[in-house]
Short mmCIF file of C-alpha atoms in Angstrom, two decimals:
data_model
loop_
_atom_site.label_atom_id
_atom_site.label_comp_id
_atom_site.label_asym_id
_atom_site.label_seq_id
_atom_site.Cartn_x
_atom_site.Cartn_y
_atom_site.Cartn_z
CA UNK A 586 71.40 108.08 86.35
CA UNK A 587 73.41 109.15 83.18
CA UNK A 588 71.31 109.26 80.03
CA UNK A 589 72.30 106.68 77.29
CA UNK A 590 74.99 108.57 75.79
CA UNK A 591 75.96 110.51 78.97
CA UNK A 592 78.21 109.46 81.96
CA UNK A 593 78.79 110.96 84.82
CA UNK A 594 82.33 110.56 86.64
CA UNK A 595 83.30 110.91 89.78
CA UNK A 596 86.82 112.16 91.12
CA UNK A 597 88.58 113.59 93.85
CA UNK A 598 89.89 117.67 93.34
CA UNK A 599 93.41 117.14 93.93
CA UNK A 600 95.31 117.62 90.78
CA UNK A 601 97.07 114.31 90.48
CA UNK A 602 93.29 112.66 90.79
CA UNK A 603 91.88 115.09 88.29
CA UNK A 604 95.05 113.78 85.63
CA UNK A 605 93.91 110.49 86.28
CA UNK A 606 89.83 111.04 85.66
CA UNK A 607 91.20 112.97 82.27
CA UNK A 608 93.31 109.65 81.67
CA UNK A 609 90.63 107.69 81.72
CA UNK A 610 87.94 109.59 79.73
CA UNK A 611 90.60 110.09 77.44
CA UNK A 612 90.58 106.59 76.70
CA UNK A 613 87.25 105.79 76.64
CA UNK A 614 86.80 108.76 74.38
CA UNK A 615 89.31 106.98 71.75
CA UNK A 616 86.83 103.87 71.78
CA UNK A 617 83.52 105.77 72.34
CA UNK A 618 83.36 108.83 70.49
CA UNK A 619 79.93 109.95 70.74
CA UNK A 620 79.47 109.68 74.28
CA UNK A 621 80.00 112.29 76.55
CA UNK A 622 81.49 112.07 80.23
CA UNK A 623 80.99 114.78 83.08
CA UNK A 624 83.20 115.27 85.31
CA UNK A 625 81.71 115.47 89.13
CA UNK A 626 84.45 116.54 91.57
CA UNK A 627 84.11 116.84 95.45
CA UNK A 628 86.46 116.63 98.49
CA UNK A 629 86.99 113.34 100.60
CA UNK A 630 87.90 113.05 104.47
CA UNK A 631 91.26 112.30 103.48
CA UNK A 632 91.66 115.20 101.71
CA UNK A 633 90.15 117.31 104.13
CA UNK A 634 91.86 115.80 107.42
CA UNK A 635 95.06 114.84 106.30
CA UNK A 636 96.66 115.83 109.71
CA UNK A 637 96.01 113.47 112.01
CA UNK A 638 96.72 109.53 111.70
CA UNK A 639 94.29 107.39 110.49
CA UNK A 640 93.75 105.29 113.59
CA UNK A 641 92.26 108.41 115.23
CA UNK A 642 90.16 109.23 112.19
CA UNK A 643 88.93 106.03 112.83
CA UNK A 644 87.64 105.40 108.82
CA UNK A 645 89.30 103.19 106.86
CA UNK A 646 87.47 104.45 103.44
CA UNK A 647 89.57 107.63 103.76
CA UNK A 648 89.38 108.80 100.19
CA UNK A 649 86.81 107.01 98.81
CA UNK A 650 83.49 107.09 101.13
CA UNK A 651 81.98 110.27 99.83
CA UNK A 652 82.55 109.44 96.03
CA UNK A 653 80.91 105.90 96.86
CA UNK A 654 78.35 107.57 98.50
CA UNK A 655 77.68 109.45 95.37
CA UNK A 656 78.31 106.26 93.27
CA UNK A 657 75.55 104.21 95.51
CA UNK A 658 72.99 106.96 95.46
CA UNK A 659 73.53 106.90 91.31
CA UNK A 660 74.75 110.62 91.25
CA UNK A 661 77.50 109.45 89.19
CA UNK A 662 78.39 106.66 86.92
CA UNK A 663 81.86 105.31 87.92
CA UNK A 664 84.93 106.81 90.24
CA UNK A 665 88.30 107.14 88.96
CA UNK A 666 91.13 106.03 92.07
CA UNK A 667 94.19 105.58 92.58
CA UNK A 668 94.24 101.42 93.38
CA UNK A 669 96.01 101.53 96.92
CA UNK A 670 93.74 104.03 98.09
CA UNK A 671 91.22 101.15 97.85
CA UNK A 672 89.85 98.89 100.69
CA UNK A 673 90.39 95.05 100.11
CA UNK A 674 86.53 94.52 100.69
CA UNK A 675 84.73 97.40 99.28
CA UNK A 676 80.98 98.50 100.23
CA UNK A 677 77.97 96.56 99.45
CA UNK A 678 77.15 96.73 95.65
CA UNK A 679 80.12 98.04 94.40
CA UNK A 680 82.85 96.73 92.24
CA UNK A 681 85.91 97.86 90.55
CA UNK A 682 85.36 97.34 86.53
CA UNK A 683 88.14 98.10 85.77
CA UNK A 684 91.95 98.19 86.47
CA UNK A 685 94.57 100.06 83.76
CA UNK A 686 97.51 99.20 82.87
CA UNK A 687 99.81 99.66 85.59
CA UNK A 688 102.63 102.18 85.84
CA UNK A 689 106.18 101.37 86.96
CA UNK A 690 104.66 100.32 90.52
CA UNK A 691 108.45 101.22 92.36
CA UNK A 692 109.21 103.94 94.64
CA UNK A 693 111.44 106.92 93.72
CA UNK A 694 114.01 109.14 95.59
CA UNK A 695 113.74 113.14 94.68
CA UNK A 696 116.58 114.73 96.05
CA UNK A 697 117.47 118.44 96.75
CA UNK A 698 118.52 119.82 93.24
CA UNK A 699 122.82 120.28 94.01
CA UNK A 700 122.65 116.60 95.87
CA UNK A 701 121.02 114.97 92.90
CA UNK A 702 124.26 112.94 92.36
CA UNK A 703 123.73 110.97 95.91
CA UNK A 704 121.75 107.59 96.64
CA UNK A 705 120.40 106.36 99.74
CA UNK A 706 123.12 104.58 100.35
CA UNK A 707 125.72 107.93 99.78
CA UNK A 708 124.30 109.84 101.36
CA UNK A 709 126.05 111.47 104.51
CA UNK A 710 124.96 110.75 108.00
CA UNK A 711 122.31 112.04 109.09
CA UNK A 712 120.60 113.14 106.19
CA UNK A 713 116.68 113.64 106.37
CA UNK A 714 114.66 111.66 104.50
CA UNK A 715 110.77 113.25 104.04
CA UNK A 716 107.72 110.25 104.25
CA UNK A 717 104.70 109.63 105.44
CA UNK A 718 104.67 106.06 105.23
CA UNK A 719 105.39 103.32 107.89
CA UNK A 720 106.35 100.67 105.32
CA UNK A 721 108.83 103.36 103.82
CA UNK A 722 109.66 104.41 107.36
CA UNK A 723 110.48 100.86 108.37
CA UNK A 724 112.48 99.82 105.45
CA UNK A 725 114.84 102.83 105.67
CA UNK A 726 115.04 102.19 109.06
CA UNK A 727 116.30 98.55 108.50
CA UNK A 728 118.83 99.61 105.53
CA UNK A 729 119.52 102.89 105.83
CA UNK A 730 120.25 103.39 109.29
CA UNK A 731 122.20 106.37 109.22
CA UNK A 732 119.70 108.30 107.80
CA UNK A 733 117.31 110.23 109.89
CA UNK A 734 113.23 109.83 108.95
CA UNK A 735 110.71 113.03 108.78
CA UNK A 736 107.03 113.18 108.41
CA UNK A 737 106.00 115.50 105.42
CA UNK A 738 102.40 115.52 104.44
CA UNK A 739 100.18 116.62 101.36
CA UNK A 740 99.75 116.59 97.80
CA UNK A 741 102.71 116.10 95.16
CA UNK A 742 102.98 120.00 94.98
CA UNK A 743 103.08 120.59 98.64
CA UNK A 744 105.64 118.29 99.40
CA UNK A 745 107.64 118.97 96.73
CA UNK A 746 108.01 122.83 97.60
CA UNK A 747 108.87 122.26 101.21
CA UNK A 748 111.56 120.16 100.03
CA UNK A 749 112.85 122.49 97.95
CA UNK A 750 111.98 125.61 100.28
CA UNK A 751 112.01 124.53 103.77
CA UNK A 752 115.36 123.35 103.66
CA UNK A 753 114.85 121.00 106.47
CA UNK A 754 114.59 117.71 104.22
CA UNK A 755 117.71 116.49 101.71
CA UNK A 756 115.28 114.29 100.21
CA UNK A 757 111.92 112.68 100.20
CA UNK A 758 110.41 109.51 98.69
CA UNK A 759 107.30 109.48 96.26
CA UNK A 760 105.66 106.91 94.21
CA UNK A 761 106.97 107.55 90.80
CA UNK A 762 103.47 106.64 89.14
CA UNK A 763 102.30 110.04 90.31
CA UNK A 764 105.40 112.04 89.52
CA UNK A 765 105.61 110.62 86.22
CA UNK A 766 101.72 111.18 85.39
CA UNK A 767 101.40 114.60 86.89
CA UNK A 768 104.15 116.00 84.48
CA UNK A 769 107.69 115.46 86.88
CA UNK A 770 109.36 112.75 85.99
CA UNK A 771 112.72 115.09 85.46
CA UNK A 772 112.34 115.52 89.32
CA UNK A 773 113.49 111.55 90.08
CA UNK A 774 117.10 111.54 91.08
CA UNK A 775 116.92 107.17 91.46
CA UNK A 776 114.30 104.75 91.14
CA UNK A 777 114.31 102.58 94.13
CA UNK A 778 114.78 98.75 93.68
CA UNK A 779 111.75 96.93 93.94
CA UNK A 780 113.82 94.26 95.46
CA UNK A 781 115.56 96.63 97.64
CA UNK A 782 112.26 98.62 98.54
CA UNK A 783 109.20 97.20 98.65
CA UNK A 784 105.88 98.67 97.45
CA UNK A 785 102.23 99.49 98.30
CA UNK A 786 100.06 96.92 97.33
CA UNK A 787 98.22 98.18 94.20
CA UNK A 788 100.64 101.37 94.11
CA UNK A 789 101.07 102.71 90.56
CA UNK A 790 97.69 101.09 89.20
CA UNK A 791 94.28 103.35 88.50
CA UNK A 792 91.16 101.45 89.27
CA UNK A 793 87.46 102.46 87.97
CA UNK A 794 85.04 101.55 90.55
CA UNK A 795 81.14 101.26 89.50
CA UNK A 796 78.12 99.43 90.91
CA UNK A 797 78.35 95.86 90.67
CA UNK A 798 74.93 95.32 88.67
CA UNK A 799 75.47 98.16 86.45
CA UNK A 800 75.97 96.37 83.17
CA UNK A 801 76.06 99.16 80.66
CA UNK A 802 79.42 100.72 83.01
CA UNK A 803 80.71 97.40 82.79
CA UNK A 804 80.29 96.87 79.44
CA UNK A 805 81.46 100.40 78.74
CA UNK A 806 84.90 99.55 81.07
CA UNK A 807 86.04 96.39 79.68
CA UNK A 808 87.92 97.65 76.61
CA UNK A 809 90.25 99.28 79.80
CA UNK A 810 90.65 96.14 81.80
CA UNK A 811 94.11 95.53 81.58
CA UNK A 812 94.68 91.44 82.42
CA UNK A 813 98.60 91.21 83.39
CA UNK A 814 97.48 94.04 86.16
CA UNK A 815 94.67 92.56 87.36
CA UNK A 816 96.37 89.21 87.80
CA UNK A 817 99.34 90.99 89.75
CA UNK A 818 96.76 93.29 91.74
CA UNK A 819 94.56 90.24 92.79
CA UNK A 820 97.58 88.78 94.35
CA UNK A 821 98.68 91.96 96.14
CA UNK A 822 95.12 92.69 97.50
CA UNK A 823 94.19 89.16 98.58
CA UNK A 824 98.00 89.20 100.73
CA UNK A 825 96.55 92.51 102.31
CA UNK A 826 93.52 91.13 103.56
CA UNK A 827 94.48 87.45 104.77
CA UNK A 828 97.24 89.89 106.41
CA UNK A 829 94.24 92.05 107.78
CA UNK A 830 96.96 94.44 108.95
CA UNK A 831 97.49 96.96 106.74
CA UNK A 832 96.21 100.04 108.09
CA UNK A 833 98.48 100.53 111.02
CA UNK A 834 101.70 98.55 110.23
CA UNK A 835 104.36 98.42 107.62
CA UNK A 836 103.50 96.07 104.77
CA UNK A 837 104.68 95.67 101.68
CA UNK A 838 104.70 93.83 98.45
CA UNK A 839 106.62 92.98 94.96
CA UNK A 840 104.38 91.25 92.13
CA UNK A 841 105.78 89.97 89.33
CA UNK A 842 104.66 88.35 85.69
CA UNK A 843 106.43 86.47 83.13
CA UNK A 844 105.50 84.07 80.08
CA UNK A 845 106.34 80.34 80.31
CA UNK A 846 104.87 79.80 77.00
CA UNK A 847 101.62 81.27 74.74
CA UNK A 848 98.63 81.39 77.33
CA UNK A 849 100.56 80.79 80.29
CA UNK A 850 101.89 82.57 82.90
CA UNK A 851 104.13 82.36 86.24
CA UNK A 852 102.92 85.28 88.81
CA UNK A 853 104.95 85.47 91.83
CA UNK A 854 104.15 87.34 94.61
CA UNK A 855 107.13 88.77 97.52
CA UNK A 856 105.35 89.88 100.59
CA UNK A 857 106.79 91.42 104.30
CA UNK A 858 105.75 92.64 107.23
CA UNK A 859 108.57 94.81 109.55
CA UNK A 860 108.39 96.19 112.65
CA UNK A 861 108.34 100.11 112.90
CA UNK A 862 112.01 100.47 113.24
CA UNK A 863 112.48 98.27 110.86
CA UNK A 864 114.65 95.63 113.30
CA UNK A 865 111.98 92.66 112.62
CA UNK A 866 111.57 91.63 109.36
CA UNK A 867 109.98 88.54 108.37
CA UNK A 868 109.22 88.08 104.35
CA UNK A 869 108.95 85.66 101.95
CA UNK A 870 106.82 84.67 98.03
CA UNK A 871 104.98 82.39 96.94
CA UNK A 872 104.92 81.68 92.89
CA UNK A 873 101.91 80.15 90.58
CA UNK A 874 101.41 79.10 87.09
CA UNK A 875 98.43 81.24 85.54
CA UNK A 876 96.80 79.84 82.26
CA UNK A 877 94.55 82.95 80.00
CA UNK A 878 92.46 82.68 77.25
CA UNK A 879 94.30 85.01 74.57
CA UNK A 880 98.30 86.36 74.63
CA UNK A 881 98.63 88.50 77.24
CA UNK A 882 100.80 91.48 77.19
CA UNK A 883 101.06 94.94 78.21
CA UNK A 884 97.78 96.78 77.16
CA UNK A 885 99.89 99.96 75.96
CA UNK A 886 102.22 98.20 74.17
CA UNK A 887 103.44 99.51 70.76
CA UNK A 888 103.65 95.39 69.75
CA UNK A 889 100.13 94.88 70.13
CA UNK A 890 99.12 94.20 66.71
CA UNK A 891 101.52 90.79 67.20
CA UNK A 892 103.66 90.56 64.56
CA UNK A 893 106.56 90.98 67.00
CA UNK A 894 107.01 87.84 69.52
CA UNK A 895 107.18 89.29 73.23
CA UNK A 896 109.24 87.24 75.46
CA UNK A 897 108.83 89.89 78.38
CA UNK A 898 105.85 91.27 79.57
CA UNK A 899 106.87 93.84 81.34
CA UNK A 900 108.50 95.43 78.13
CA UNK A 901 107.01 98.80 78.44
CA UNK A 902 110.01 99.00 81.01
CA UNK A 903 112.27 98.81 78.22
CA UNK A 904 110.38 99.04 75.10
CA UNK A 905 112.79 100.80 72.27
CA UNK A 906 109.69 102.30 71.17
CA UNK A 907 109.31 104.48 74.26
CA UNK A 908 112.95 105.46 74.83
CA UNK A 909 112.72 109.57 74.85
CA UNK A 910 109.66 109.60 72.21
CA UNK A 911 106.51 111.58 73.90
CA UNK A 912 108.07 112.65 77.24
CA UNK A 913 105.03 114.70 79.45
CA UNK A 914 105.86 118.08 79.78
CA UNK A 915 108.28 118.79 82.60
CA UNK A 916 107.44 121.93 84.07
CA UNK A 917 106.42 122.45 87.72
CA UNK A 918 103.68 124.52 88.81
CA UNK A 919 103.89 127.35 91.91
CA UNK A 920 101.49 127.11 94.77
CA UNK A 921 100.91 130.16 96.28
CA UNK A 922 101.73 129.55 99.82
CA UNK A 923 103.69 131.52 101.51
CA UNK A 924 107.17 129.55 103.38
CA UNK A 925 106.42 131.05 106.53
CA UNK A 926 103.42 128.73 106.41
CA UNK A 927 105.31 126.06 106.19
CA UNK A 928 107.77 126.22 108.67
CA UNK A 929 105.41 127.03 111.47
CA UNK A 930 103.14 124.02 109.96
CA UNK A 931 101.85 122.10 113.50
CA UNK A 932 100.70 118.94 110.89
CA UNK A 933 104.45 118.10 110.93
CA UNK A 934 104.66 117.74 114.55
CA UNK A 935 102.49 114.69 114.78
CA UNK A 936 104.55 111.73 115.41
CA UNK A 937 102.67 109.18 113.24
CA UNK A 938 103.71 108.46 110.05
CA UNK A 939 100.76 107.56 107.47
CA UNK A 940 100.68 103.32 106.85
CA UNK A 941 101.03 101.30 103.70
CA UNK A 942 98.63 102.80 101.01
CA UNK A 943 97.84 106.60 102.25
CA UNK A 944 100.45 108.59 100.97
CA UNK A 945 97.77 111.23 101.48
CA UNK A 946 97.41 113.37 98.23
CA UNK A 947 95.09 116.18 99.87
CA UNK A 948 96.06 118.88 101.86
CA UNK A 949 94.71 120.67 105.09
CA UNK A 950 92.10 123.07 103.66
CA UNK A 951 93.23 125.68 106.33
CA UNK A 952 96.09 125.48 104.53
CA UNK A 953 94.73 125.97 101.25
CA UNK A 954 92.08 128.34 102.32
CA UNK A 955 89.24 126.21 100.72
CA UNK A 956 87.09 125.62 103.33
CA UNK A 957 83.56 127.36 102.84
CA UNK A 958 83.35 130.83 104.93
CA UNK A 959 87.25 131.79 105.74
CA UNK A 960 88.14 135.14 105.61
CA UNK A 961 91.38 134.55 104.92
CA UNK A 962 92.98 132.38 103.07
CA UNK A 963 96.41 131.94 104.49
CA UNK A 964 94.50 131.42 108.20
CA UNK A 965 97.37 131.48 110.99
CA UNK A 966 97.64 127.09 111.84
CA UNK A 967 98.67 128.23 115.58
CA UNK A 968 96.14 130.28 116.66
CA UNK A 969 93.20 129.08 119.46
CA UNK A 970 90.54 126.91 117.72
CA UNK A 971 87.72 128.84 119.28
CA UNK A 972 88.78 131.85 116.93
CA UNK A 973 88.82 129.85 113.97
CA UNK A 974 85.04 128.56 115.03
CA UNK A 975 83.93 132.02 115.34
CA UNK A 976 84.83 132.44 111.30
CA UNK A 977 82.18 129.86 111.06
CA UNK A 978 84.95 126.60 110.05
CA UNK A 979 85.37 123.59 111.03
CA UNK A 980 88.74 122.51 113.69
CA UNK A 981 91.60 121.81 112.37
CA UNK A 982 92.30 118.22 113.68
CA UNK A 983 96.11 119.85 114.45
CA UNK A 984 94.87 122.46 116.84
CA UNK A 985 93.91 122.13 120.42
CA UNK A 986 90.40 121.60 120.83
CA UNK A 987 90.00 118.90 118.41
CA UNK A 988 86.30 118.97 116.78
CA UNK A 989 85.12 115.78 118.31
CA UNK A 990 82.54 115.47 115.79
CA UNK A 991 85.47 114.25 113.73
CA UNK A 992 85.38 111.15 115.59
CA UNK A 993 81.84 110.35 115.04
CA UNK A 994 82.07 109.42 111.10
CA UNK A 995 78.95 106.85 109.30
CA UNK A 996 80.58 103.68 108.56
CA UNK A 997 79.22 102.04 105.91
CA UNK A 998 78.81 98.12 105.96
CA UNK A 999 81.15 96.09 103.77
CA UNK A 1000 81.03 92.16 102.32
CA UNK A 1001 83.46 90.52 99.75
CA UNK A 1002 80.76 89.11 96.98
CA UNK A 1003 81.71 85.92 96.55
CA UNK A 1004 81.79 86.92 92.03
CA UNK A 1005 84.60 89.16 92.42
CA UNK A 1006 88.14 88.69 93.58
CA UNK A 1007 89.54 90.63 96.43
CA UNK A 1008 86.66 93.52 95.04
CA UNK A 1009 87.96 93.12 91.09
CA UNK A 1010 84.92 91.69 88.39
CA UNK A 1011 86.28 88.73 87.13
CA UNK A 1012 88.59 89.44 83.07
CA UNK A 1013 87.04 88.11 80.08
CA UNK A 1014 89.80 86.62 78.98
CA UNK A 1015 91.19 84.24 82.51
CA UNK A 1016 88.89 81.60 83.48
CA UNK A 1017 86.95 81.77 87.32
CA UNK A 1018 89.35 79.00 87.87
CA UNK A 1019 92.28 81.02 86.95
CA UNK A 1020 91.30 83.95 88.94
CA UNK A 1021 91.04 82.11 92.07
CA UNK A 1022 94.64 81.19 91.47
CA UNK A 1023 96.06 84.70 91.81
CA UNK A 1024 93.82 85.38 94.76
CA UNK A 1025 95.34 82.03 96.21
CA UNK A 1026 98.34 83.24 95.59
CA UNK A 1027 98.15 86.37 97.81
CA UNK A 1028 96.08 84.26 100.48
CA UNK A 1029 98.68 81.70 100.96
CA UNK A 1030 101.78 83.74 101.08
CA UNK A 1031 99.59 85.74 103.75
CA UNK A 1032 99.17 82.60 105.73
CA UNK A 1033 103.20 81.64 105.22
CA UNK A 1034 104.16 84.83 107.18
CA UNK A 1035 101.20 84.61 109.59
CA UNK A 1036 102.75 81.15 110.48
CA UNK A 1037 106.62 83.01 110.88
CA UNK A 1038 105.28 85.61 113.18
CA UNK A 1039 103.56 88.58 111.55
CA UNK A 1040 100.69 88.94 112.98
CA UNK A 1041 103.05 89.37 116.58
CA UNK A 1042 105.10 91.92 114.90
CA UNK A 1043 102.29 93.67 112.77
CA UNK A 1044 100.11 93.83 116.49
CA UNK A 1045 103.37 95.25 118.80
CA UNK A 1046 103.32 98.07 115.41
CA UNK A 1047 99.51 98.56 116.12
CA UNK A 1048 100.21 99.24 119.76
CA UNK A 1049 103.02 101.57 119.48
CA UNK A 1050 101.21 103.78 116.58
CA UNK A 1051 97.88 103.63 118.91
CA UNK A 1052 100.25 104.82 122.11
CA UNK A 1053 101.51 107.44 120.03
CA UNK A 1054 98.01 108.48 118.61
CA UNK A 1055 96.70 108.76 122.19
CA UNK A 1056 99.68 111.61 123.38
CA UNK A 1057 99.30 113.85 120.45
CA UNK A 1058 95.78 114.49 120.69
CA UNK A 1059 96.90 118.08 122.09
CA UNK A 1060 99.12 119.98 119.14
CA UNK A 1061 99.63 123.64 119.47
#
């Protein structure tokens, strides 16, 4: 444990995670000046085995289970996440304390530099789109037929270089949350309609997970807990798990928040479910009437000291006061990794995209060179595995031979406590009542396309992404 002026945070390495932990402290800082905050960094199975589908990893906690781990045993204080890299029921004791104010939640195209002009729809036939997402898969599929769909895996820098390298991808698709915090918002060519193109549930929001009964973190989070998100993420997360299909099938969401009058809200919810080429399609919202305890509004938002009468919530969108004043710095670091690398890369020859909420942020730490003992640090991806062993390291999942210990990864048992909503800690200002509302919401627009079919379509995904898991378990 932390000493009383002393906490200890927990993150994951990668650099978009690290901007986030910063974010926060950064924050807390502002409110708490005396008290320090440590950062304790360490390396997750996601971000170690990004290179084979999750099915076959068989974990669903993918980047979270060794910070928990850490969190549980009191090492640290409180994690800093992204939200959709979150479970819907989390482990035993543990609690998210706090949800941010969200960033713009969409999707955004990044095209190759002398295309930037193009859309998805202008685009000429043909054209290859880089993702590793089924719901993004799916939806192009469905509306953008004559594009052609890639898998491209790792981190924001990664992916970015091999499409501006490789030359095999015209464009890819990113969240624009983490382009726009990591410094590259120049690099968004269009941001995709929400309407259009549906999002990850919880995508663009940073969540602060802590132990449940820790009441000092608590206490210490709630000046962060941003009510308009939670209310939306509730929604999202409750859809997801009624669903209980998100890992291997493409689902999606669009929340939404506007004032009816002071203290009251309407939060609607859009939800589908497609099949993996993106022929079936069944979708559909749900809408409820949300009453709080004090004026809610954006908790970033210039207006806040409320002399100014917000009509729209979601003014941060818009806000006049944000137009071109404090734009992040735009430049865009080098990895040093050679293109050869890339273009003999056997992680791009699995044929499973990643699902709804694992646009995996980590890379393969052959790749890197990170992993403890190599020799070199640019190791050859297409060599045998039992030369890689002899340099005392672990298998690369995408090499024949795959480590089978992999397989054998500690679950750890999870409930949903019956005090928190959909793993949130209820907001200080909405009511328990209120609450259950938005997690009503999500449950009953769930049930709505359960009743149309999704669970058939969501299942015949499951068994085609299994099929496929099962014939690429041999990569050279």
């Amino acid at each position: 444990m932390s000493g009383q002026n002393k906490f200890r945070v927990g993150s994951r390495k990668s650099e978009l995670a690290l901007i986030q932990t910063r974010h926060v402290i950064s924050c807390l800082k502002q409110i708490y000046p005396d008290i320090e905050f440590d950062v304790v960094t360490m390396s997750t199975l996601g971000d170690q085995i990004i290179d084979i589908p999750l099915p076959k990893i068989g974990e669903k906690s993918l980047f979270t289970k060794e910070l928990e781990t850490a969190l549980a045993d009191g090492h640290v204080d409180f994690i800093v996440h992204s939200l959709k890299d979150l479970p819907t029921v989390l482990p035993v004791g543990m609690a998210i304390g706090a949800v941010l104010s969200r960033e713009n939640p969409r999707d955004a195209l990044v095209l190759q530099r002398d295309i930037k002009k193009h859309t998805l729809a202008s685009l000429p036939e043909g054209s290859v789109i880089g993702t590793s997402s089924l719901r993004r898969t799916a939806q192009l599929a469905k509306k953008y037929p004559h594009l052609k769909v890639e898998n491209i895996r790792g981190n924001l820098n990664t992916r970015l270089k091999k499409l501006d390298d490789l030359g095999k991808y015209h464009a890819i698709i990113l969240a624009s949350a983490g382009l726009v915090r990591i410094g590259w918002k120049n690099r968004i060519s269009k941001m995709l309609d929400a309407q259009d193109f549906l999002y990850a549930v919880g995508q663009g929001a940073i969540a602060v997970e802590c132990r449940a009964d820790d009441e000092k973190t608590l206490k210490l989070l709630e000046p962060l807990y941003d009510l308009q998100t939670a209310l939306r993420v509730i929604a999202e997360r409750s859809f997801l798990k009624t669903l209980g299909g998100g890992c291997s099938a493409p689902v999606a969401v669009i929340s939404d928040l506007k004032l009816v009058k002071d203290k009251e809200v309407k939060l609607t919810l859009k939800g589908a479910v497609w099949s993996l080429d993106g022929t079936e399609e069944i979708a559909d919202e749900e809408e409820t009437v949300v009453n709080v305890l004090s004026s809610i509004r954006c908790a970033e938002c210039p207006y806040s000291n409320g002399e100014l009468k917000i009509e729209d919530i979601e003014c941060c969108m818009t806000c006049p006061m944000n137009n071109g004043v404090n734009e992040p710095s735009m430049k865009k670091q080098k990895l040093d990794i050679p293109n050869e690398m890339f273009e003999n890369d056997p992680h791009e020859k699995l044929p499973v995209p990643m699902p709804i909420g694992s646009d995996f942020m980590g890379q393969c730490p052959f790749l890197e060179g990170t992993i403890q003992g190599a020799q070199n640090p640019h190791l050859s991806l297409t060599g045998d595995a039992s030369s890689i062993a002899k340099l005392g390291l672990k298998f690369c999942p995408a090499l024949k031979g795959l480590n089978s210990e992999k397989n054998n990864v500690n679950t750890v048992t999870i409930i949903e406590d019956d005090c928190l909503f959909v793993g949130l800690v209820p907001h200080r200002d909405a009511t328990i009542d209120n609450l259950k509302k938005s997690k009503l919401l999500g449950e009953n627009l769930a049930l709505k396309l359960k009743e149309r079919g999704a669970l058939q379509v969501m299942t015949a995904a499951q068994a085609i992404v299994h099929g496929k898991v099962s014939s690429s378990t041999a990569v050279s």
